[in-house]
Structures are given as structure tokens and as C-alpha cells.
PDB file of C-alpha atoms in Angstrom:
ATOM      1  CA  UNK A   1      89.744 236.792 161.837  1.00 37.00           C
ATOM      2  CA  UNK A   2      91.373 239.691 159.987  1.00 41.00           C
ATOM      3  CA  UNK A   3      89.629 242.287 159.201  1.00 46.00           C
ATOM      4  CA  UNK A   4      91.298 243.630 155.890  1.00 45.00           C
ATOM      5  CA  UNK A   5      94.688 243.401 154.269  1.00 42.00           C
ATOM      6  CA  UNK A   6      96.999 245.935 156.091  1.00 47.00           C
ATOM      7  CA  UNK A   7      98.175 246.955 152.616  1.00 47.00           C
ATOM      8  CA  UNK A   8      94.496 248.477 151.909  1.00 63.00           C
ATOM      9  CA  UNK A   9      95.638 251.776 150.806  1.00 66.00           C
ATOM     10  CA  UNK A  10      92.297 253.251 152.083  1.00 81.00           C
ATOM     11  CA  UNK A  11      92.861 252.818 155.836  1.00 95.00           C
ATOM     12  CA  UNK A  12      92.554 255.734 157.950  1.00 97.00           C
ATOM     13  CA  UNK A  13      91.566 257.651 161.279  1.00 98.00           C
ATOM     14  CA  UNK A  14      89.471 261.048 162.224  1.00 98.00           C
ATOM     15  CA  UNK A  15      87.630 262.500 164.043  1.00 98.00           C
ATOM     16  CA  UNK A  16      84.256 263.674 162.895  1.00 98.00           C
ATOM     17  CA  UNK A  17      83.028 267.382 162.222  1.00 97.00           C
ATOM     18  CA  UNK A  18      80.660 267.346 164.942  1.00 98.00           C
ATOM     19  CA  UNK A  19      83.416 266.243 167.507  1.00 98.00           C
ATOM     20  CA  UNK A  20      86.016 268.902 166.393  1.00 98.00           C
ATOM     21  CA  UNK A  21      83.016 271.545 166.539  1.00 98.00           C
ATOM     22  CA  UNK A  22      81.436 270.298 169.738  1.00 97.00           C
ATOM     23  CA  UNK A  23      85.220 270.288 171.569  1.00 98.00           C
ATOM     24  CA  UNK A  24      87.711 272.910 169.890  1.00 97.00           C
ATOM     25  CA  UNK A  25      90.130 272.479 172.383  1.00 97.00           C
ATOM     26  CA  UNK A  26      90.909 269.074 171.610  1.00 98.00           C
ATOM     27  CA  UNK A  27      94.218 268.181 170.347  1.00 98.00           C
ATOM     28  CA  UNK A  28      94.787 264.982 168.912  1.00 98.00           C
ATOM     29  CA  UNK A  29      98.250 262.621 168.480  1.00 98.00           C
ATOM     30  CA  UNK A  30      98.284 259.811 165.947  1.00 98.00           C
ATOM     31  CA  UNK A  31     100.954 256.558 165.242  1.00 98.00           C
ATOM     32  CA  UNK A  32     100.871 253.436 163.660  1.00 97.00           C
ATOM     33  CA  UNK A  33     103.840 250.793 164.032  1.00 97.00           C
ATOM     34  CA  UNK A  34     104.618 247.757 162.185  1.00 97.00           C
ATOM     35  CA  UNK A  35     106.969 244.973 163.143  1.00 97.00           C
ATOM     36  CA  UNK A  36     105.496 244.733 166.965  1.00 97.00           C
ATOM     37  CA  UNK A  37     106.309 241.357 168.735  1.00 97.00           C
ATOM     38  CA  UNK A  38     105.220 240.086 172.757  1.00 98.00           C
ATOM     39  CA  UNK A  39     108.597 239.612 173.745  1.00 96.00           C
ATOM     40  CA  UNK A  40     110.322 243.167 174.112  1.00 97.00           C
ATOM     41  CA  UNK A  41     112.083 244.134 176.720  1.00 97.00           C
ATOM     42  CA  UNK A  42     110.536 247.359 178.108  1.00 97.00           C
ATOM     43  CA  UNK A  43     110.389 247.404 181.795  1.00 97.00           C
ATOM     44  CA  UNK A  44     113.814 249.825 181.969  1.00 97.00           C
ATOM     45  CA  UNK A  45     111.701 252.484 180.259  1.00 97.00           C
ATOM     46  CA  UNK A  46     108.106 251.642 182.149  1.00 98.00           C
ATOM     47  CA  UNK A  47     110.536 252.286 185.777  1.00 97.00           C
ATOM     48  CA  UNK A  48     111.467 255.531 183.878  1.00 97.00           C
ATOM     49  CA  UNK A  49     107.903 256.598 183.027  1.00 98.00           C
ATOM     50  CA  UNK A  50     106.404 255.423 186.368  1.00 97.00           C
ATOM     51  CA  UNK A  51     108.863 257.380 188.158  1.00 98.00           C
ATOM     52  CA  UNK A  52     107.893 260.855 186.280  1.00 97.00           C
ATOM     53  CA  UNK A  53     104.242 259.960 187.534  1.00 98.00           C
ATOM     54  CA  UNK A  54     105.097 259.252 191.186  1.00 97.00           C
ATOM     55  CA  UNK A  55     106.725 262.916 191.160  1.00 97.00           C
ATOM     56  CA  UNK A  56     103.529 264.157 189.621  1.00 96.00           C
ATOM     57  CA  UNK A  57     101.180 262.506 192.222  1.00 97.00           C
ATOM     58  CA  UNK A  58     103.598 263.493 195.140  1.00 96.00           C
ATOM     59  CA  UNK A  59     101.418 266.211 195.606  1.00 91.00           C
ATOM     60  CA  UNK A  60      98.581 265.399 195.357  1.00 95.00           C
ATOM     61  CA  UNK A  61      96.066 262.946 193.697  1.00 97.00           C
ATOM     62  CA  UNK A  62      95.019 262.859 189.674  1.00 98.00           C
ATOM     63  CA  UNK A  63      91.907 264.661 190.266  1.00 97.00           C
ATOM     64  CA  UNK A  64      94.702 267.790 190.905  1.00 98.00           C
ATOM     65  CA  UNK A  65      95.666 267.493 187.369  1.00 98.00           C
ATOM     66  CA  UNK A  66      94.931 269.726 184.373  1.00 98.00           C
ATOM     67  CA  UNK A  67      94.706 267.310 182.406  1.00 98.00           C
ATOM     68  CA  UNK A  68      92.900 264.846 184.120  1.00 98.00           C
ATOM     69  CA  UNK A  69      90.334 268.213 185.163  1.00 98.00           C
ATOM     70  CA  UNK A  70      90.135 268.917 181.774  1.00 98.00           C
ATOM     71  CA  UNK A  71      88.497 265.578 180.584  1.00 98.00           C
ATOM     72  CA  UNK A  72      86.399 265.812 183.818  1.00 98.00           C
ATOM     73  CA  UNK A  73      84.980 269.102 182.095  1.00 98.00           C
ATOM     74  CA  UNK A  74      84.453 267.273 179.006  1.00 98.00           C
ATOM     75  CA  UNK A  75      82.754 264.484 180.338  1.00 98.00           C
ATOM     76  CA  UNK A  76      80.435 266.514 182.093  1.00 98.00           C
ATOM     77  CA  UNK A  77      79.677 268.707 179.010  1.00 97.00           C
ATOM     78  CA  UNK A  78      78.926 264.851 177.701  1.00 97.00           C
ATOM     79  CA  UNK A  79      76.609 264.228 179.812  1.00 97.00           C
ATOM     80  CA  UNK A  80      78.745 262.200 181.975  1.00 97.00           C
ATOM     81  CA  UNK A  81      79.192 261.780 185.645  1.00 96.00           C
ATOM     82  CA  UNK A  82      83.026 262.389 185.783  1.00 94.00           C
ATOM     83  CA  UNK A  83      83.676 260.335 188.690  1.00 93.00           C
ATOM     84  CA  UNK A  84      81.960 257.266 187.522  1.00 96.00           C
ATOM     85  CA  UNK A  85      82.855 257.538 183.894  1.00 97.00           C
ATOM     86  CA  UNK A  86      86.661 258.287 183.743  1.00 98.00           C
ATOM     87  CA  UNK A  87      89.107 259.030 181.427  1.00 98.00           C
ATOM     88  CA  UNK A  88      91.715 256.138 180.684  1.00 98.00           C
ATOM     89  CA  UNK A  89      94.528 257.726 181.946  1.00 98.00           C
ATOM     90  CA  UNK A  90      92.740 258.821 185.096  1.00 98.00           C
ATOM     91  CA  UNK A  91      91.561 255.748 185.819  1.00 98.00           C
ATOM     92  CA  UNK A  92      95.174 254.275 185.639  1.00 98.00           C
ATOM     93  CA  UNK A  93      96.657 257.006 187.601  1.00 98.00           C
ATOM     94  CA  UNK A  94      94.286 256.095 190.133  1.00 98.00           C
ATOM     95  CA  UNK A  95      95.241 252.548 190.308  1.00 98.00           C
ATOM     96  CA  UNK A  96      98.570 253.544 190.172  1.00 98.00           C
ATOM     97  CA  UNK A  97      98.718 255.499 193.254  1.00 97.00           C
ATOM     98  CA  UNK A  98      96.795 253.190 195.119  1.00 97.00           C
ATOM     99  CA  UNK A  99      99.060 250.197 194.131  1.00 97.00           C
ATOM    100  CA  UNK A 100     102.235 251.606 193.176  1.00 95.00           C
ATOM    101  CA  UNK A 101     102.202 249.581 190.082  1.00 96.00           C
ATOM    102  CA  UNK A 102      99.948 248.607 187.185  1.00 97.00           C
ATOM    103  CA  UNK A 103      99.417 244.402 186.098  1.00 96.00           C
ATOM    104  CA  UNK A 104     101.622 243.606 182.948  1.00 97.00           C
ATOM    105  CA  UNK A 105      99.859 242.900 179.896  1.00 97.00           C
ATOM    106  CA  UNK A 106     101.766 242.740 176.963  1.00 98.00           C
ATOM    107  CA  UNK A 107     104.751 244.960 176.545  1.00 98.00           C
ATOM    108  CA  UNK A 108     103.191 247.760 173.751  1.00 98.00           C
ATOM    109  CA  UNK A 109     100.256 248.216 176.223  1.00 98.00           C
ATOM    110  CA  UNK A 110     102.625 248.080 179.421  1.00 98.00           C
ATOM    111  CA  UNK A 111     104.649 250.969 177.307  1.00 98.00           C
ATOM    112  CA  UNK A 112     101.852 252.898 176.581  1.00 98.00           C
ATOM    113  CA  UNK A 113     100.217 252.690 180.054  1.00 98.00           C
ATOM    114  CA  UNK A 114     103.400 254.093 181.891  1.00 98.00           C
ATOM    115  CA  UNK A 115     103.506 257.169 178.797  1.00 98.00           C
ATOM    116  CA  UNK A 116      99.861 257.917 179.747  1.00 98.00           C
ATOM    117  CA  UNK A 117     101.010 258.028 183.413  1.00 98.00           C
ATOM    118  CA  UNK A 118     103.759 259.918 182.646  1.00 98.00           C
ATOM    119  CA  UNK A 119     101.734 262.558 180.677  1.00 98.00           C
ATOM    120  CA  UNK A 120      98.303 262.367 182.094  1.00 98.00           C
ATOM    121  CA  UNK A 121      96.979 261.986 178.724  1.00 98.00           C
ATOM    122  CA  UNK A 122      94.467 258.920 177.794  1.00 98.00           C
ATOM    123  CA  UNK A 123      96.361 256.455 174.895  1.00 98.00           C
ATOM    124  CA  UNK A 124      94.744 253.840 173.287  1.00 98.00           C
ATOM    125  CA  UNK A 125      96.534 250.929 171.425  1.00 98.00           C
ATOM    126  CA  UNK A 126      94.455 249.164 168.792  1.00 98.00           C
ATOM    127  CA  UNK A 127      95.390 245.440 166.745  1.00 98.00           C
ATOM    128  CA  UNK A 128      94.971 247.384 162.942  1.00 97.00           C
ATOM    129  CA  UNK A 129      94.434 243.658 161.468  1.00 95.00           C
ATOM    130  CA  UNK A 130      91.029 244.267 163.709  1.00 96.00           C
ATOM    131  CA  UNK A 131      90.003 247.362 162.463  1.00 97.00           C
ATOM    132  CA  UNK A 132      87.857 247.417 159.196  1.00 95.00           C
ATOM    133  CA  UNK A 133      88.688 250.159 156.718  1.00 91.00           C
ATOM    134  CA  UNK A 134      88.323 253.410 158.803  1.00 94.00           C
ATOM    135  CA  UNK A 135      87.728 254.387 162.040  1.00 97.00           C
ATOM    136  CA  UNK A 136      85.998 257.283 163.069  1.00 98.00           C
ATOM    137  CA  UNK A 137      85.875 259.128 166.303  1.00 98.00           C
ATOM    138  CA  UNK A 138      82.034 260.382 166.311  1.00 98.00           C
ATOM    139  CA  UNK A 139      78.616 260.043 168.102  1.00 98.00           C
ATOM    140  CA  UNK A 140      77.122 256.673 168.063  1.00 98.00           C
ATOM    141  CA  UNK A 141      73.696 255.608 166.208  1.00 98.00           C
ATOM    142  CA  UNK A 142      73.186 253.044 168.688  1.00 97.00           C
ATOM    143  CA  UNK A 143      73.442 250.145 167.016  1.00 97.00           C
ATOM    144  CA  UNK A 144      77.127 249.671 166.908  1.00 98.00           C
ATOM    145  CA  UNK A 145      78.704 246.433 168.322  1.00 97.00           C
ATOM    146  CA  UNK A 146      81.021 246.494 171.454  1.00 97.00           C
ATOM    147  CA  UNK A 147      82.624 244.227 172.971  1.00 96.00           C
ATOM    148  CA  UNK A 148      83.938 244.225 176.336  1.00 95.00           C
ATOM    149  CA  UNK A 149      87.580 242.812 177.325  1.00 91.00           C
ATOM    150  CA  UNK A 150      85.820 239.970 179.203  1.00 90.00           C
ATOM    151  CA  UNK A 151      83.759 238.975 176.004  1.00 91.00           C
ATOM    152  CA  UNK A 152      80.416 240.391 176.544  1.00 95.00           C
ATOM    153  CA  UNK A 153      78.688 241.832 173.497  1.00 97.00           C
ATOM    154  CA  UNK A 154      77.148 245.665 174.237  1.00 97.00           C
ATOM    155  CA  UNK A 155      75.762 248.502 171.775  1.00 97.00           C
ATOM    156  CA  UNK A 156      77.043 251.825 173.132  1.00 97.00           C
ATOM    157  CA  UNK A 157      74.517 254.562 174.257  1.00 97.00           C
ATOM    158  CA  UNK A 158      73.100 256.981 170.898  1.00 98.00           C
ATOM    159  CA  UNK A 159      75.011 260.325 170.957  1.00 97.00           C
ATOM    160  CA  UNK A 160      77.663 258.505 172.686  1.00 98.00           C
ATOM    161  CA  UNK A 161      81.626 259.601 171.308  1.00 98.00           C
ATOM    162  CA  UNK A 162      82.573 256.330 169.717  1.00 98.00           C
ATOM    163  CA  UNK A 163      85.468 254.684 168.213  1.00 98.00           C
ATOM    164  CA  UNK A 164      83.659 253.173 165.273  1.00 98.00           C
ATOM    165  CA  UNK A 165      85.102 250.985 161.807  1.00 98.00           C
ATOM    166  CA  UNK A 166      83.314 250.592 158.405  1.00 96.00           C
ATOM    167  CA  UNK A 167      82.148 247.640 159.685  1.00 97.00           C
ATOM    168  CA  UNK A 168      80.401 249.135 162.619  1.00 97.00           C
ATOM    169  CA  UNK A 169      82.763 247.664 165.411  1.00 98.00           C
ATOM    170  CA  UNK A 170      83.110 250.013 168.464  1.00 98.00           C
ATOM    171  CA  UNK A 171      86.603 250.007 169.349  1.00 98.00           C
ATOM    172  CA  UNK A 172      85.808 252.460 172.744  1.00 98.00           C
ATOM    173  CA  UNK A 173      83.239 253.387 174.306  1.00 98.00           C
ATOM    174  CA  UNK A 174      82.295 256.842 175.863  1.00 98.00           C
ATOM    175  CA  UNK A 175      84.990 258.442 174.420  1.00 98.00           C
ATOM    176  CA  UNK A 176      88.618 257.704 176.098  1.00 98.00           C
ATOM    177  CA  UNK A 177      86.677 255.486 179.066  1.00 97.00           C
ATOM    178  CA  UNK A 178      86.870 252.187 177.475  1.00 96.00           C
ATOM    179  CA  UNK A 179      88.298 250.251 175.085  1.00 96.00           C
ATOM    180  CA  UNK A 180      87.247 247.371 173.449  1.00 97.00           C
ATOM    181  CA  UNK A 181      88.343 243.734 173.393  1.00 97.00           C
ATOM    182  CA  UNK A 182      88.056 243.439 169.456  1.00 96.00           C
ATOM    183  CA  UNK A 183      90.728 245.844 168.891  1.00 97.00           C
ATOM    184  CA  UNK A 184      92.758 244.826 172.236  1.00 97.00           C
ATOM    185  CA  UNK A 185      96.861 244.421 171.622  1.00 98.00           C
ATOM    186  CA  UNK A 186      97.670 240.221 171.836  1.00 97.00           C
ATOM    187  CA  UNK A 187     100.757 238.208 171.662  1.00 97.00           C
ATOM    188  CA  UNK A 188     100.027 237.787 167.962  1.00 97.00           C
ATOM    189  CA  UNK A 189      99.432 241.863 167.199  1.00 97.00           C
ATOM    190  CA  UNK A 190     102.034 243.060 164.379  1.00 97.00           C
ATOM    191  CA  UNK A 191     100.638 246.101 163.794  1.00 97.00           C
ATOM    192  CA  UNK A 192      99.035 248.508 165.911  1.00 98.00           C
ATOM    193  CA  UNK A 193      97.324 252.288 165.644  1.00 98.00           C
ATOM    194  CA  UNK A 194      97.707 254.478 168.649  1.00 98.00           C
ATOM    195  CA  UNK A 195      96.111 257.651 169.420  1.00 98.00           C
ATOM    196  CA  UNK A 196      96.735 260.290 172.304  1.00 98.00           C
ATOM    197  CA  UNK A 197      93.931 262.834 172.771  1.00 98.00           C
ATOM    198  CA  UNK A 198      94.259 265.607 174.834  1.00 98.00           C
ATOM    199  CA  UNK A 199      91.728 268.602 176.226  1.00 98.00           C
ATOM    200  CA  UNK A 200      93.782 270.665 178.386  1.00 98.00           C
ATOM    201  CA  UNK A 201      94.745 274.356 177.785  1.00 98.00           C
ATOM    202  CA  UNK A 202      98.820 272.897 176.970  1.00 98.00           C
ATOM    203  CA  UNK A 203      97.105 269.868 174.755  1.00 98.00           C
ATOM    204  CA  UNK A 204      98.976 271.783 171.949  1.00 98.00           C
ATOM    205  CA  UNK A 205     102.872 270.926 173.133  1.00 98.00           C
ATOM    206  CA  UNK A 206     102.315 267.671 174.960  1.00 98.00           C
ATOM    207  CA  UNK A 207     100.265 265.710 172.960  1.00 98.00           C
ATOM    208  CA  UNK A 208     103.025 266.046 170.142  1.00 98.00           C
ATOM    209  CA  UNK A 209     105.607 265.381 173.152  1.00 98.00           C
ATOM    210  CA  UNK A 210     104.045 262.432 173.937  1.00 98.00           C
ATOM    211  CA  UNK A 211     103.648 260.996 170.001  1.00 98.00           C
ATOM    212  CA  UNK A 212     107.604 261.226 170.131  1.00 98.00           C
ATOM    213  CA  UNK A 213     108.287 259.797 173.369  1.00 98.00           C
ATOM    214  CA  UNK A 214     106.394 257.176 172.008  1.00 98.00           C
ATOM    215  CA  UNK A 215     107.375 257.000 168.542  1.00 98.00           C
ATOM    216  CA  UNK A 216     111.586 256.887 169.752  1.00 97.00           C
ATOM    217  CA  UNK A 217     110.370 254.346 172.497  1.00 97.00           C
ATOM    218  CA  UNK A 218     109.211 251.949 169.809  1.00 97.00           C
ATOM    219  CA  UNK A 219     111.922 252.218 167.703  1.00 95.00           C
ATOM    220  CA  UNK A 220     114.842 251.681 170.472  1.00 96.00           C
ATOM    221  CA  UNK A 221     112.482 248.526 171.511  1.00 96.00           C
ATOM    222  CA  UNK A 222     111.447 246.633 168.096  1.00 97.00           C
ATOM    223  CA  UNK A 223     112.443 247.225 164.944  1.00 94.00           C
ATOM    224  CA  UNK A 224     109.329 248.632 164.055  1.00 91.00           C
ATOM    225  CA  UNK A 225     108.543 251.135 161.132  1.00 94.00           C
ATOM    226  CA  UNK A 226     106.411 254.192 162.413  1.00 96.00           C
ATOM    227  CA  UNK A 227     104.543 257.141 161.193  1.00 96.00           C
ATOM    228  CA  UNK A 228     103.216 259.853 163.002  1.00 97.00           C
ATOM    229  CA  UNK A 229     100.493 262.537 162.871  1.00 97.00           C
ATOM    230  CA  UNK A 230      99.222 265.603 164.513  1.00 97.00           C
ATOM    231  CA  UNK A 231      95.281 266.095 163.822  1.00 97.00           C
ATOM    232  CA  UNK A 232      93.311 269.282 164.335  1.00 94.00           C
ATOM    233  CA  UNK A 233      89.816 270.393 162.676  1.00 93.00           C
ATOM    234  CA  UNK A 234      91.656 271.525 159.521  1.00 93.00           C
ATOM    235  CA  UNK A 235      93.760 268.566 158.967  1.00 95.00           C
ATOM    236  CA  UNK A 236      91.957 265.622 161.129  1.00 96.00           C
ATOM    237  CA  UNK A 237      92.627 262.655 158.715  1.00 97.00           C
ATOM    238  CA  UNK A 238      95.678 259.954 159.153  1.00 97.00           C
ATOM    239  CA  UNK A 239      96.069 257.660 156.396  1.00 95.00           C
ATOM    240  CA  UNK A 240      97.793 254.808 157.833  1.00 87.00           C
ATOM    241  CA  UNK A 241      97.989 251.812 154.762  1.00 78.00           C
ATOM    242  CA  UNK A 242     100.838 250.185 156.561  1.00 66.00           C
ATOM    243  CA  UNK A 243     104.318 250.489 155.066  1.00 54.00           C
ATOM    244  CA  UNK A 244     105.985 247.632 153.345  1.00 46.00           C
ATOM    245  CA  UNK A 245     108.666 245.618 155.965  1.00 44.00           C
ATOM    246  CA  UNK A 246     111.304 247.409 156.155  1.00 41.00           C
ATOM    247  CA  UNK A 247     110.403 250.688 154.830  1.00 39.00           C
ATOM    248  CA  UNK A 248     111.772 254.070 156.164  1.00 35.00           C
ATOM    249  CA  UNK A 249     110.270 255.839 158.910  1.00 39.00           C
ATOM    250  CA  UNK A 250     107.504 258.660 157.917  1.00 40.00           C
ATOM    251  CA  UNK A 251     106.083 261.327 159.652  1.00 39.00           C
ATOM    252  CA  UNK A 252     102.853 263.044 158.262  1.00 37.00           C
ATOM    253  CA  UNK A 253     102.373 266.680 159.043  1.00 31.00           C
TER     254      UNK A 253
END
């Protein structure tokens, strides 16, 4: 079921006061695309991505990372056991390098994994026609409703850093540990909303980086319109009404 008209001029993303405050370091990377189909061809550019990792993780493993010890730090400050709740990108990093290769899912996700590899940086892709009205990274109440990618309904921990809509869906839990199956990318996802978050003491320059890897990667693969947005505690709101079909690319500063 959708969740609102993608032309709702009153869609947006941020972060809240308390999370800016409560992690000043944080540096945050914002997209939405429109015109995304299942049947892109992007496994040239996943080799390409997956390659920069493997020289990363040559020496060493993901734990040696700034980034990756930088959301360690945060975790902990969270409350959280690092190595039992990790960040999304560490998590795939370490399935990476004990594979050599993450499962396919769908080709925006598969594209996004190998970026996060690439840059050690947690990204989550969200279906916008799943997302009611806003979404808000803050502290839970408790009474939000998750849902796991296997189906299984959860409320997320109060005080826990949430991904949470107008209508009170969590769309990740713990932060950047878990995202939810209500918001997940499918074969019939048009439209998606993408965010990059990043904690380390360079957040500044690659967060941005990666926004544009990502935003050129999308529009050499579909014919997608994108916009783009850099957030910080004095400008941490992204409108994102999609764009009519069609319409020129956009990037908000």
C-alpha cells in the first residue's frame, strides 16, 4: 500500500536537535532518485567498487578503519555493545572479507552496498512510496512499529536513534544497524531516498564524495532524475517532493 502521493510537496528528511547536539561530529549525505527500475545493469561498477574495498582490507580487517572505529565510538557512547550491534557498512565489510562477495539483491541496493564498501560509510536505500510524510532521525518513544526484513513486527528500544515517519513506521533501528523491511528497495520501487551518514574526523569530504559517486552512478545507470543534499545542525532539512518525470537534475545546498 502506498503511503502518500510522491507529489506531496511536504515530504522531507532530518535529523532531530537532540541527535545533532548529542553527536556534532556527524556529517550527513542526502539523495532521492526517480525513474529506478530492477533491471539495470550495474555489476561493471559493483567489480569497480568492490575492488577499492579489497585494497582497503588488504591490510587489515574493518575494525582498522576510521570510519568503521568511529561508529564503534558512537555506539558505545549509545549505549551499545559495538561488536554485537554494528554499523551497516561494517557489518558488510565483514561479510565481504570473509566471502569475497556480497548476495545480489536488487541492483540500487547491490550499487549502494559496493559504495558503502568502497567508502566505509553506512547507506541506506528506502522505497519513498513507503515512507509517510517525514522521516526523522531521533530517539524512539517506544512505541514505534518495526518490521524486520523477514516479516516480524518489533517496537524499537525508548531512547533508541530511530528512523521514524509521520505515521510512526521505523524505517531502522539502532541507528545505521538495521533497516527495515517496510521501507526495503523491491522490483516494483520507482523512487527511492538514500542517506550516507558519517562520524569520522574526514566525515566532512567523503560523505559529499560519496553522494556524487552515487548521484553520477545513478544517472549513467537509469534515467533517473536526482537531487542531492548535504545536512549539518544549521541546515539539517531535505525536502524531497519528488520531481515531475523528466525534470532536470537539482542539487540543494
Amino acid at each position: 500500500m502506498t503511503a502518500h502521493s510522491t507529489t506531496d510537496p511536504n515530504m522531507y528528511f532530518q535529523h532531530s536537535d537532540e541527535i545533532w547536539s548529542d553527536h556534532p561530529e556527524l556529517v550527513v549525505g542526502a539523495l532521492v532518485a526517480t525513474g529506478i527500475t530492477a533491471d539495470a545493469v550495474v555489476e561493471p561498477r559493483i567489480e569497480a567498487f568492490t575492488m577499492l574495498a579489497k585494497a582497503r582490507l588488504a591490510a587489515g580487517t574493518e575494525a582498522d578503519l576510521p570510519e568503521i572505529q568511529a561508529w564503534r565510538r558512537t555506539f558505545s557512547k549509545m549505549g551499545l555493545k559495538p561488536t554485537r550491534y554494528r554499523c551497516a557498512s561494517e557489518s558488510l565489510l565483514r561479510r565481504f572479507r570473509k566471502e569475497g562477495a556480497l548476495p545480489r539483491i536488487h541492483p540500487l541496493v547491490d550499487l549502494c552496498n559496493a559504495i558503502s564498501l568502497a567508502f566505509a560509510i553506512p547507506v541506506a536505500a528506502l522505497d519513498v512510496d513507503r515512507i509517510s510524510r517525514h522521516l526523522e532521525v531521533r530517539h524512539a518513544a517506544g512505541d514505534e512499529n518495526y518490521l524486520t526484513l523477514s516479516g516480524e513486527p518489533e517496537n524499537p528500544e525508548p531512547g533508541e536513534v530511530t528512523f521514524v515517519d509521520a505515521a510512526g513506521h521505523t524505517h531502522a533501528r539502532r541507528w545505521t544497524n538495521r533497516q527495515s523491511g517496510h521501507s526495503a528497495v523491491r522490483d516494483t520501487t520507482d523512487t527511492v531516498l538514500i542517506v550516507a551518514e558519517g562520524v569520522h574526523a574526514s566525515a566532512a569530504t567523503d560523505v559529499p564524495r560519496l553522494i556524487a559517486t552515487l548521484s553520477d552512478a545513478l544517472s549513467s545507470v537509469w534515467p533517473a532524475t536526482v537531487r542531492t543534499a548535504t545536512l549539518s545542525r544549521h541546515a539539517p532539512r531535505f525536502d524531497f517532493a519528488v520531481q515531475p518525470s523528466g525534470a532536470r537534475d537539482e542539487t540543494q545546498r
